[in-house]
XYZ file of C-alpha atoms in Angstrom:
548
model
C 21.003 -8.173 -11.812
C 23.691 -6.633 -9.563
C 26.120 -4.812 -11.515
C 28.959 -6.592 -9.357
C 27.344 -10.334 -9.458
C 27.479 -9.978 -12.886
C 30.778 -8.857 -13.800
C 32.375 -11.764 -11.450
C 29.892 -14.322 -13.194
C 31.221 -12.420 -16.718
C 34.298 -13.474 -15.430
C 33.631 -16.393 -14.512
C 32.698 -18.036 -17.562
C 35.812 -15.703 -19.513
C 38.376 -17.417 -16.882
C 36.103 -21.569 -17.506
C 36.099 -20.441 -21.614
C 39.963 -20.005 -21.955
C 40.754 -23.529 -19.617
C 38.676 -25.430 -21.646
C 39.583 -24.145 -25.546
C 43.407 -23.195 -24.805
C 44.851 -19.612 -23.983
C 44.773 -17.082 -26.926
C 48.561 -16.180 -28.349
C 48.351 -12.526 -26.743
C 52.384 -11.874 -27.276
C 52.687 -12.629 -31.747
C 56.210 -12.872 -32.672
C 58.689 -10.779 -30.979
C 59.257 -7.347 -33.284
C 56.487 -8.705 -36.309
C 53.958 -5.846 -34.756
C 51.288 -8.526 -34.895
C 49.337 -9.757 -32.469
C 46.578 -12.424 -31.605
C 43.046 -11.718 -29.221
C 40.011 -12.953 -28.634
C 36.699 -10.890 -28.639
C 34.244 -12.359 -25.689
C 30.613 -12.250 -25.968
C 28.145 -13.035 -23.833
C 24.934 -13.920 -26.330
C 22.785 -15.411 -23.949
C 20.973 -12.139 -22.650
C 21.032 -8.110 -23.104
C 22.794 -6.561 -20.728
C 21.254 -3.011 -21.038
C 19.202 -0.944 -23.630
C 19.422 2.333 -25.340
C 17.423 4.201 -27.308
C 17.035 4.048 -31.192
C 18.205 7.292 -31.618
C 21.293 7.023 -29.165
C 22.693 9.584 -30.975
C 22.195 12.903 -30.303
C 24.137 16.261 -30.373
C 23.644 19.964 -29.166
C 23.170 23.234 -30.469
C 24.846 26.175 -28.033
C 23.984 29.907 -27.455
C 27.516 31.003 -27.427
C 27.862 34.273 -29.660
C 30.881 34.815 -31.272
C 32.340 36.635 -28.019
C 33.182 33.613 -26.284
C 36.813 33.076 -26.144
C 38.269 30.426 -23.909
C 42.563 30.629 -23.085
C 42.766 33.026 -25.604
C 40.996 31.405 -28.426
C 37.552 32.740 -30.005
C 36.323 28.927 -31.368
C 32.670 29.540 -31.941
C 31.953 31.904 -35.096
C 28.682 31.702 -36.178
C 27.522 29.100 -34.112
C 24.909 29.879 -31.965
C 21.491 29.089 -32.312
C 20.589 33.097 -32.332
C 22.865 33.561 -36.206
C 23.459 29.868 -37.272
C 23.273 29.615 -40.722
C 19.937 27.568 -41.613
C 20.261 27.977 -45.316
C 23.807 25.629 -45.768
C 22.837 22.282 -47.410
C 26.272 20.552 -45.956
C 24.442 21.448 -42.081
C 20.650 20.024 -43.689
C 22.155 17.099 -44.960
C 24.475 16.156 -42.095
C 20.934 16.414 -40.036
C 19.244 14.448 -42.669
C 21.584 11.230 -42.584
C 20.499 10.017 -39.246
C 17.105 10.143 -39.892
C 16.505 11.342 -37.054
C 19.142 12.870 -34.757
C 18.206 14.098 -31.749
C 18.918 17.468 -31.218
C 19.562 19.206 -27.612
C 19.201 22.726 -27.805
C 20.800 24.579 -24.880
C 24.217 25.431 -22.582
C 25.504 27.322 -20.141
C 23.722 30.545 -21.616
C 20.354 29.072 -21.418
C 20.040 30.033 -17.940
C 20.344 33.513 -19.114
C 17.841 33.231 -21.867
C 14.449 35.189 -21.957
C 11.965 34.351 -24.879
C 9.804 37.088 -26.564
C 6.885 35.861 -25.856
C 4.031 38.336 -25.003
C 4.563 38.597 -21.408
C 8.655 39.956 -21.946
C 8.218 43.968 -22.161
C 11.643 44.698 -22.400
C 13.425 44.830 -25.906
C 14.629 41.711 -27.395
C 18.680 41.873 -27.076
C 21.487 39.348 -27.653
C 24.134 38.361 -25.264
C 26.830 40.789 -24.781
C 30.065 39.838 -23.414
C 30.595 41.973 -19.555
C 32.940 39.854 -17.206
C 31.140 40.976 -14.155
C 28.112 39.554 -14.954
C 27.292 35.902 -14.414
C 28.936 33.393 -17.012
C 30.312 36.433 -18.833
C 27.615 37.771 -20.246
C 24.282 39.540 -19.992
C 21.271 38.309 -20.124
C 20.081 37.589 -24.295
C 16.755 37.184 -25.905
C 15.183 34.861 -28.387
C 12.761 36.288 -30.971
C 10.009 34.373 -31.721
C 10.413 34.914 -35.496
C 14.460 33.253 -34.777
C 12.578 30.116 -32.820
C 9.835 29.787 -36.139
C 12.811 29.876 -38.402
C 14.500 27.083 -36.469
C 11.865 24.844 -36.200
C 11.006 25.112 -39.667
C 14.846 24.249 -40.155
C 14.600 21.125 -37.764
C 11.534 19.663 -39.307
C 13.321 20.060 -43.196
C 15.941 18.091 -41.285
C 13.693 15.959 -39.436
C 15.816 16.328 -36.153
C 13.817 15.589 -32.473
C 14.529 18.699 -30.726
C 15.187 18.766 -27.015
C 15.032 22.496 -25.711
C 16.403 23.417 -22.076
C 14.775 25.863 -20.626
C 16.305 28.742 -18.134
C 16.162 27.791 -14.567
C 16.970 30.681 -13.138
C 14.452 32.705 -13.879
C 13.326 34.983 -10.700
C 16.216 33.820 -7.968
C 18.432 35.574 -5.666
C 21.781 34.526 -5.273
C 23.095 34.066 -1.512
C 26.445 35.151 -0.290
C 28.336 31.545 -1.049
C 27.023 31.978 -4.704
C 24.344 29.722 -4.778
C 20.612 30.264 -6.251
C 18.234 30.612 -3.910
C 14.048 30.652 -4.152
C 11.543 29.027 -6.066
C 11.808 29.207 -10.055
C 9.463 31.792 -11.954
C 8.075 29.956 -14.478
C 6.165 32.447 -16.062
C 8.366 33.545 -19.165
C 8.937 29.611 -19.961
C 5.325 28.495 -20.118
C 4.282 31.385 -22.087
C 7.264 30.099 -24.123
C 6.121 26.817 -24.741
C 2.259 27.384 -25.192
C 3.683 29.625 -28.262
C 5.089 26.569 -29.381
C 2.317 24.866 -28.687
C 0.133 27.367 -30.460
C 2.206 26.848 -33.564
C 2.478 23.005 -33.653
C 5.752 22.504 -33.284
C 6.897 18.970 -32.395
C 9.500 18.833 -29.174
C 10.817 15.684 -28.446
C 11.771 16.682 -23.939
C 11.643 19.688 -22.213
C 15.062 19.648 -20.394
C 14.989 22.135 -16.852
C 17.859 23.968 -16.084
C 21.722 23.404 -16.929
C 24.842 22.509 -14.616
C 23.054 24.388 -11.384
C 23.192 20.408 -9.723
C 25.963 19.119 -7.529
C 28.528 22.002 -6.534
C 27.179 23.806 -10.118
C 29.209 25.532 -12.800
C 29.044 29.724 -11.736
C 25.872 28.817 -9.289
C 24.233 26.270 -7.548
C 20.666 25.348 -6.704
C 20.163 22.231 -3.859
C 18.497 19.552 -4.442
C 15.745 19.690 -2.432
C 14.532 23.180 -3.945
C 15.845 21.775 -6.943
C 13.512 19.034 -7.319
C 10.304 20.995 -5.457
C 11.114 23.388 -9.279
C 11.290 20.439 -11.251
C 7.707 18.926 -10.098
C 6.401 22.567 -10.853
C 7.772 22.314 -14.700
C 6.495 18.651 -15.311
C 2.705 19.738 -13.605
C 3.326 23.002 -15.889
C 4.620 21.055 -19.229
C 1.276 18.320 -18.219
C -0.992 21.034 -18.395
C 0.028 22.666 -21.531
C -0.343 19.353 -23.495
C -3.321 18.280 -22.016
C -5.300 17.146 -25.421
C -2.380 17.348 -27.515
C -1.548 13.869 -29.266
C 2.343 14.046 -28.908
C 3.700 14.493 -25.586
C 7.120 15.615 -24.743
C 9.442 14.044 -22.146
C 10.095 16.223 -19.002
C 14.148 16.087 -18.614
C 16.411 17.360 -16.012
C 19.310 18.496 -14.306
C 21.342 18.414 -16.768
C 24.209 18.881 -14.743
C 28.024 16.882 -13.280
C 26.677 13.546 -11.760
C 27.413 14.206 -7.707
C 25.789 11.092 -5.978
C 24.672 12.684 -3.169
C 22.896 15.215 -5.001
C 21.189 13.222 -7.603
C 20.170 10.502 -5.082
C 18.377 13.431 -2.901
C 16.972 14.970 -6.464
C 15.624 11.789 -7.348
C 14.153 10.303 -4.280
C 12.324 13.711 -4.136
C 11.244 14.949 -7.714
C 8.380 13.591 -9.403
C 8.267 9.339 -10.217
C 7.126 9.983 -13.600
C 10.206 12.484 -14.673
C 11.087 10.929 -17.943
C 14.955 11.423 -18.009
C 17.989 12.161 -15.590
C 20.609 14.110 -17.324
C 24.254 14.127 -16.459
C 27.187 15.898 -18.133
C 31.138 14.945 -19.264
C 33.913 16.340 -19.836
C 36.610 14.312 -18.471
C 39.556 14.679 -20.378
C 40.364 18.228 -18.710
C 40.595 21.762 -19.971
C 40.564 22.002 -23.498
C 44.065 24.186 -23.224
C 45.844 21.009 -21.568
C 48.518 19.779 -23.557
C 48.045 16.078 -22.207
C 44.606 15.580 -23.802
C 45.861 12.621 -26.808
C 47.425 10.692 -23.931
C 44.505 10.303 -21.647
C 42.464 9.598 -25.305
C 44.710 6.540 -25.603
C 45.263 5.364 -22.237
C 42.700 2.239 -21.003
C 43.034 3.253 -17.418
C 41.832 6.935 -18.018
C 39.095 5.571 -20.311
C 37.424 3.333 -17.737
C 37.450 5.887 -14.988
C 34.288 7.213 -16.182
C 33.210 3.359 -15.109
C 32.387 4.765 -11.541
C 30.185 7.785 -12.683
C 27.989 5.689 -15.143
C 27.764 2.572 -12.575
C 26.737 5.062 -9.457
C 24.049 6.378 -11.770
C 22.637 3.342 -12.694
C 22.372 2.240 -9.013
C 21.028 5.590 -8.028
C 17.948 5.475 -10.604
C 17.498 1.249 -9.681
C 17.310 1.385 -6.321
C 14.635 4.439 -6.442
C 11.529 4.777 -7.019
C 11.624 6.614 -10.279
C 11.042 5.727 -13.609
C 13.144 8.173 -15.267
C 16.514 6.633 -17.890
C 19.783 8.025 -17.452
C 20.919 10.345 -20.629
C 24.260 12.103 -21.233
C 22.880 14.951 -21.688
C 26.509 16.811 -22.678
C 29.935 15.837 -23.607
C 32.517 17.089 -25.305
C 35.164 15.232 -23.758
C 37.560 18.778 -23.219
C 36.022 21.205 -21.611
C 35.951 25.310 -22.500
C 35.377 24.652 -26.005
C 37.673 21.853 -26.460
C 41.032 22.130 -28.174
C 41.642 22.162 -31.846
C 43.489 19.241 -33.652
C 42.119 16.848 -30.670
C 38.877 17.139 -29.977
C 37.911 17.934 -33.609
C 40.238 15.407 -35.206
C 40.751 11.770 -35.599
C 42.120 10.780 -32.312
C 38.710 12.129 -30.820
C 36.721 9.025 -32.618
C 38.693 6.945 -29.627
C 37.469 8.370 -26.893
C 33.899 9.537 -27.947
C 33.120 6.057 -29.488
C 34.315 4.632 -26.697
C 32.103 6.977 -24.145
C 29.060 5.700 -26.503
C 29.991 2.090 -25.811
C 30.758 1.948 -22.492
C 27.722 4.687 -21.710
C 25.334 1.918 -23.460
C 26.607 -0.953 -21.331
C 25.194 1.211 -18.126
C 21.716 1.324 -20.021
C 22.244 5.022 -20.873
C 19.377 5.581 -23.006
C 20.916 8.522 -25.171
C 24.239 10.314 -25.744
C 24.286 13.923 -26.636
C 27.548 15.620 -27.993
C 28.763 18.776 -27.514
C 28.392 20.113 -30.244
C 27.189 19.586 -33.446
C 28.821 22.966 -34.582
C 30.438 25.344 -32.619
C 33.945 25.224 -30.336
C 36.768 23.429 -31.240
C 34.535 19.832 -30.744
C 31.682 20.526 -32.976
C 31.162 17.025 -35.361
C 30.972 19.747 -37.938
C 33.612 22.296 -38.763
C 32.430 25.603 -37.617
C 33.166 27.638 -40.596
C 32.726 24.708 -43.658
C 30.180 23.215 -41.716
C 31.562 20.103 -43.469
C 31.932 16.740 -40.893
C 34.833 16.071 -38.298
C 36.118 12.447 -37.815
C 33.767 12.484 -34.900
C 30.627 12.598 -37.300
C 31.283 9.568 -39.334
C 32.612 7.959 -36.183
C 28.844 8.672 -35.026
C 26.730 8.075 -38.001
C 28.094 4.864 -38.141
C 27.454 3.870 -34.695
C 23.460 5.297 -35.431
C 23.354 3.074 -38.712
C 24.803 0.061 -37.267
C 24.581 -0.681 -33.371
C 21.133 -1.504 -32.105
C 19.341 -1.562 -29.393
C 20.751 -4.418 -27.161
C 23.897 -4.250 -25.858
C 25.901 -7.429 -25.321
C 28.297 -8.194 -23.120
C 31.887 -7.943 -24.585
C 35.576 -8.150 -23.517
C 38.806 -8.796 -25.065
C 41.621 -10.848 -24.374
C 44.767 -10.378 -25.383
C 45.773 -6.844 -24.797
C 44.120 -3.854 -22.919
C 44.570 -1.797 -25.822
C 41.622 -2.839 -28.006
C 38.258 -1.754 -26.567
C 35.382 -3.841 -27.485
C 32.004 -3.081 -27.583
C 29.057 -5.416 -29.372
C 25.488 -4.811 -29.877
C 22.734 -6.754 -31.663
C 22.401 -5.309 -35.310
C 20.573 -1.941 -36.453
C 17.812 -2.834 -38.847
C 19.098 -6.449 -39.923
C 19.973 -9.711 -38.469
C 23.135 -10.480 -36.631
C 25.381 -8.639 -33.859
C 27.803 -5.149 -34.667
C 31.362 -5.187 -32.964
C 32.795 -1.944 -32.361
C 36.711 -2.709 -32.199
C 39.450 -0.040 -30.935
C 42.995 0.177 -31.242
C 44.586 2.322 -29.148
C 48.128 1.146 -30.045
C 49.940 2.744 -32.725
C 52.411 -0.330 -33.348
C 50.350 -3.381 -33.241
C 48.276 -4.879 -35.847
C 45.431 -6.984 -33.996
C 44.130 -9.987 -35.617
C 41.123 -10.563 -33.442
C 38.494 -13.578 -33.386
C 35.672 -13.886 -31.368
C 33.739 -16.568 -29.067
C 30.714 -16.782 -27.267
C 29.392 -17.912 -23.973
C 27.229 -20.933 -24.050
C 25.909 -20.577 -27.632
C 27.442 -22.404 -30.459
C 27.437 -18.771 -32.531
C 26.277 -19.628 -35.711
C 22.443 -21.095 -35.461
C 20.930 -21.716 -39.103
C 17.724 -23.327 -38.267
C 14.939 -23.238 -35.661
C 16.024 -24.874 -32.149
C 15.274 -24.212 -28.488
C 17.442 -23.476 -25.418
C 17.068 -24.776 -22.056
C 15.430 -21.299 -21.141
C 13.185 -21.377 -24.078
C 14.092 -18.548 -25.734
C 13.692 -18.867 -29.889
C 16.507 -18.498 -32.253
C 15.906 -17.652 -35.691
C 16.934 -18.746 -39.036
C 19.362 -15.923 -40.552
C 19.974 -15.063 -43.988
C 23.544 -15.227 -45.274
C 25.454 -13.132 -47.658
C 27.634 -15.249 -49.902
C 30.434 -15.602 -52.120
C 31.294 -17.114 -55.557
C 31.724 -20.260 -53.789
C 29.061 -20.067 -50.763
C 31.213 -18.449 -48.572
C 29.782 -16.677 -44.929
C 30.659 -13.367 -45.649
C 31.147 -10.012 -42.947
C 31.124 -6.243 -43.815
C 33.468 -4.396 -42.079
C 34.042 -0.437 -42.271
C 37.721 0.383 -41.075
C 38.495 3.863 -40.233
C 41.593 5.267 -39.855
C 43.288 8.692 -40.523
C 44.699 10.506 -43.429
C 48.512 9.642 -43.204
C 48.006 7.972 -40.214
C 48.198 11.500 -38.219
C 45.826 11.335 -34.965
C 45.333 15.071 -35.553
C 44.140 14.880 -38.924
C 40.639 16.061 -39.746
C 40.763 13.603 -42.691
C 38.903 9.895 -42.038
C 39.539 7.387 -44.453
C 36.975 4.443 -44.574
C 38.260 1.323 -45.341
C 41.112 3.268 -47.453
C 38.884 5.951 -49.383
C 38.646 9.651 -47.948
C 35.147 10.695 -46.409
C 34.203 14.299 -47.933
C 31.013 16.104 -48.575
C 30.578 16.681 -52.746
C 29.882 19.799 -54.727
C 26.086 19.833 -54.042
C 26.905 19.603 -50.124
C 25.663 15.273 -49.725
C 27.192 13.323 -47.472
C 29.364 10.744 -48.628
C 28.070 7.202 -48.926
C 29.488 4.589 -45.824
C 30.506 1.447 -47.393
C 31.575 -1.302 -46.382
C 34.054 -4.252 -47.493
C 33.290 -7.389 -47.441
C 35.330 -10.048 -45.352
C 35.053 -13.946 -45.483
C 33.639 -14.805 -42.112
C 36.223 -17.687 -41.576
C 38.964 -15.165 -41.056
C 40.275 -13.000 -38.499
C 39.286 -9.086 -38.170
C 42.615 -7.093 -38.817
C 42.402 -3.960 -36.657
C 45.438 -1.398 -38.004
C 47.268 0.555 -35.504
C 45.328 3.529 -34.389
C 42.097 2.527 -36.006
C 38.960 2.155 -35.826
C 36.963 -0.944 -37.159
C 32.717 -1.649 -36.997
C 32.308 -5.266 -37.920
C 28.391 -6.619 -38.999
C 28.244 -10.086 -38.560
C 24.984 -10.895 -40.355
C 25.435 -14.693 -39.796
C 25.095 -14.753 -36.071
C 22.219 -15.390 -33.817
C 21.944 -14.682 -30.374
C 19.243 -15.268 -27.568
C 20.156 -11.486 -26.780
C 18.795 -10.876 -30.048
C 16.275 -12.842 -30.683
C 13.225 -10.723 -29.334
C 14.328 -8.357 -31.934
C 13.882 -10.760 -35.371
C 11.299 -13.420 -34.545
């Protein structure tokens, strides 16, 4: 369905809902901080898709060099001396069981593998201004890329490698990157890999070289006559071999014009279009928490995802749009934002509104490294933003609903049907520091709570759910409610529903429970916090292809 037919039908029925049952009491008492909303959802169909493992998160080749405004953020990051023997970084892998993993950055383009056809020594980046990106080219050894893959599979991460797309061009005078792509160096790379059975989930081509490119450009035309060379090239290589991995690219800033052309003139059969974010600004700006908790700045990433989706639906491709990077600040991010509590706002809220536009996955910058790693760079123990994202893995399936909220523009809503059980999963935000929200929620053209077999007009099954229960047969909810240690947006302490999140002695990650609520009564959403509701009780026709 058109994008724009159904938001004014959404509308529609939101505007026909509230003159029939009454208006919701979106004021509260004047100075009590309290306030009433309603949480809308449309049951009666999914409104877009992602994948099972939404989740995903990158791995950099920044050395310990790279300093952005001043500030050297990275440490022991990179994928060349990352430290694969810490349990906290295993385990933080382990939890999602699996989390995708996208291996790659701006250095990647400067990346040559040791494979048997390199006959130069094998050398690591070294900082030099003049030189593209800031640094010379580096090299991967072959016995760093064994170690790492034995690492991944311990971890049982799906790895998503992006491969150097510069490889054998000539820059022009107005800085762009011109000739075909010499492939050789990759697909010697990658029949090693091969050769030695390790499991890659996509090969991604290329990073930011799309649109008007970060330090160089490639167009799309020549851009897209490469990328049909790497997917006939990856094809070959795994002809006979069971698993196949996706072909990915660009991997760049969504510029329409650019991706249309790409699109309309790459390969059909290219598994995934990549696009990148970082639309909060540069991680030095000082304005970076207000933009976090302002609705307006929030939903101008609408736009990007919506033009997307219409560029991939009216072509001819099959490929699914992926966020293939975002770290929200860019240049490394800034510490005490985009490694602290009041990140969870924004980045949850990217995931939500990402998976309304049928974005298939969602990779952050980073898992370690910079100042917006979901793991602290030196401790390696989790950020806010990882508990903010294992959550959202554990608990928000695969169909998205459609959701609003009435009442004030400061809670963000987002539903899906249920991970792995019955029922739906709302994802509540408040942005408002002052204002508890006591929030209930409707439905559009479903009763809500279906107990029994029973058909709809458009045939579509619902299923008996079961219930949990209290002492006296209660409907019961589980709700996890995040918020931050003293209340302090720049705290790197999460509390869940009152008790602080920390790794133990042995390096495990702390067990996410929740509380239980009696289903009869409002959800309380704190000021400035965060608040996953599981409503096993509920059955939707948007859900029921996944439980009958």
């Amino acid at each position: 369905m058109d994008f724009r037919f159904w938001v004014l039908g959404f509308c529609f029925w939101v505007c026909f809902f509230f003159s029939c049952s009454g208006s919701v009491n979106s004021k509260g008492e004047e100075g009590d901080g309290f306030l009433s909303g309603m949480v809308l959802i449309d049951g009666k169909s999914a409104i877009g898709g992602i994948d099972e493992d939404f989740v995903c998160a990158t791995l950099d080749w920044w050395p310990l060099e790279k300093c952005d405004y001043g500030t050297c953020s990275w440490g022991q990051a990179s994928l060349l001396n990352l430290d694969l023997g810490s349990n906290i970084l295993l385990n933080a892998i382990k939890e999602f069981n699996p989390l995708k993993l996208r291996l790659g950055g701006t250095l990647q383009d400067k990346l040559i593998y040791d494979t048997e056809d390199h006959k130069q020594p094998c050398i690591s980046f070294k900082r030099n201004t003049k030189e593209l990106f800031g640094f010379t080219q580096g090299c991967l050894p072959l016995d760093r890329w064994d170690k790492l893959n034995d690492f991944f599979k311990k971890g049982g991460a799906k790895i998503i490698f992006g491969l150097n797309a510069l490889n054998g061009r000539k820059f022009a005078s107005d800085g762009s990157a011109v000739g075909a792509w010499n492939y050789t160096n990759a697909e010697s790379f990658i029949r090693y890999t091969v050769k030695k059975n390790y499991t890659i989930h996509g090969w991604e081509f290329g990073n930011e070289l799309c649109g008007s490119g970060v330090g160089t450009r490639i167009s799309a035309e020549q851009y897209a006559s490469d990328t049909i060379v790497f997917q006939k090239m990856v094809q070959s290589i795994y002809n006979g071999v069971q698993t196949k991995p996706l072909t990915i690219a660009p991997g760049g800033f969504f510029d329409e014009n650019w991706f249309k052309e790409f699109v309309d003139k790459t390969t059909p059969t290219l598994d995934a279009v990549t696009h990148h974010i970082y639309n909060l600004g540069a991680g030095v700006d000082n304005h970076l928490v207000e933009r976090i908790l302002n609705p307006s700045y929030l939903n101008g990433m609408v736009d990007t995802f919506y033009k997307l989706h219409e560029v991939l639906r009216n072509s001819q491709s099959s490929a699914k749009a992926w966020v293939g990077e975002a770290g929200g600040a860019y240049s490394s991010g800034h510490n005490l934002v985009s490694n602290a509590f009041v990140s969870s706002f924004w980045y949850l809220d990217q995931l939500g509104m990402a998976a309304t536009f049928d974005t298939k996955t969602y990779c952050r910058q980073t898992l370690i490294g910079g100042n917006y790693g979901l793991l602290n760079t030196t401790t390696f123990e989790p950020n806010p933003d990882y508990y903010s994202a294992l959550l959202w893995h554990r608990l928000m399936g695969r169909n998205v609903l459609s959701t609003s909220f009435n009442g004030t523009k400061k809670i963000r809503a987002y539903a899906h049907c249920s991970k792995q059980s019955k029922g739906i999963t709302l994802l509540l935000l408040n942005l408002d520091g002052n204002t508890t929200v006591h929030a209930k929620f409707a439905f559009n053209r479903t009763s809500g709570l279906h107990y029994k077999h029973r058909s709809y007009k458009n045939k579509q099954k619902v299923v008996r759910t079961s219930r949990p229960y209290g002492r006296e047969g209660e409907a019961f909810r589980e709700e996890y409610h995040i918020t931050a240690k003293d209340g302090n947006l720049h705290s790197q302490t999460v509390l869940l529903n009152g008790k602080i999140l920390s790794v133990n002695s042995s390096g495990n990650i702390p067990s996410l429970q929740p509380k239980q609520v009696n289903s009869s009564e409002p959800i309380m959403v704190a000021p400035f916090s965060i608040v996953f509701v599981h409503i096993p009780n509920i059955v939707l026709p948007a859900c029921g292809n996944v439980w009958n």
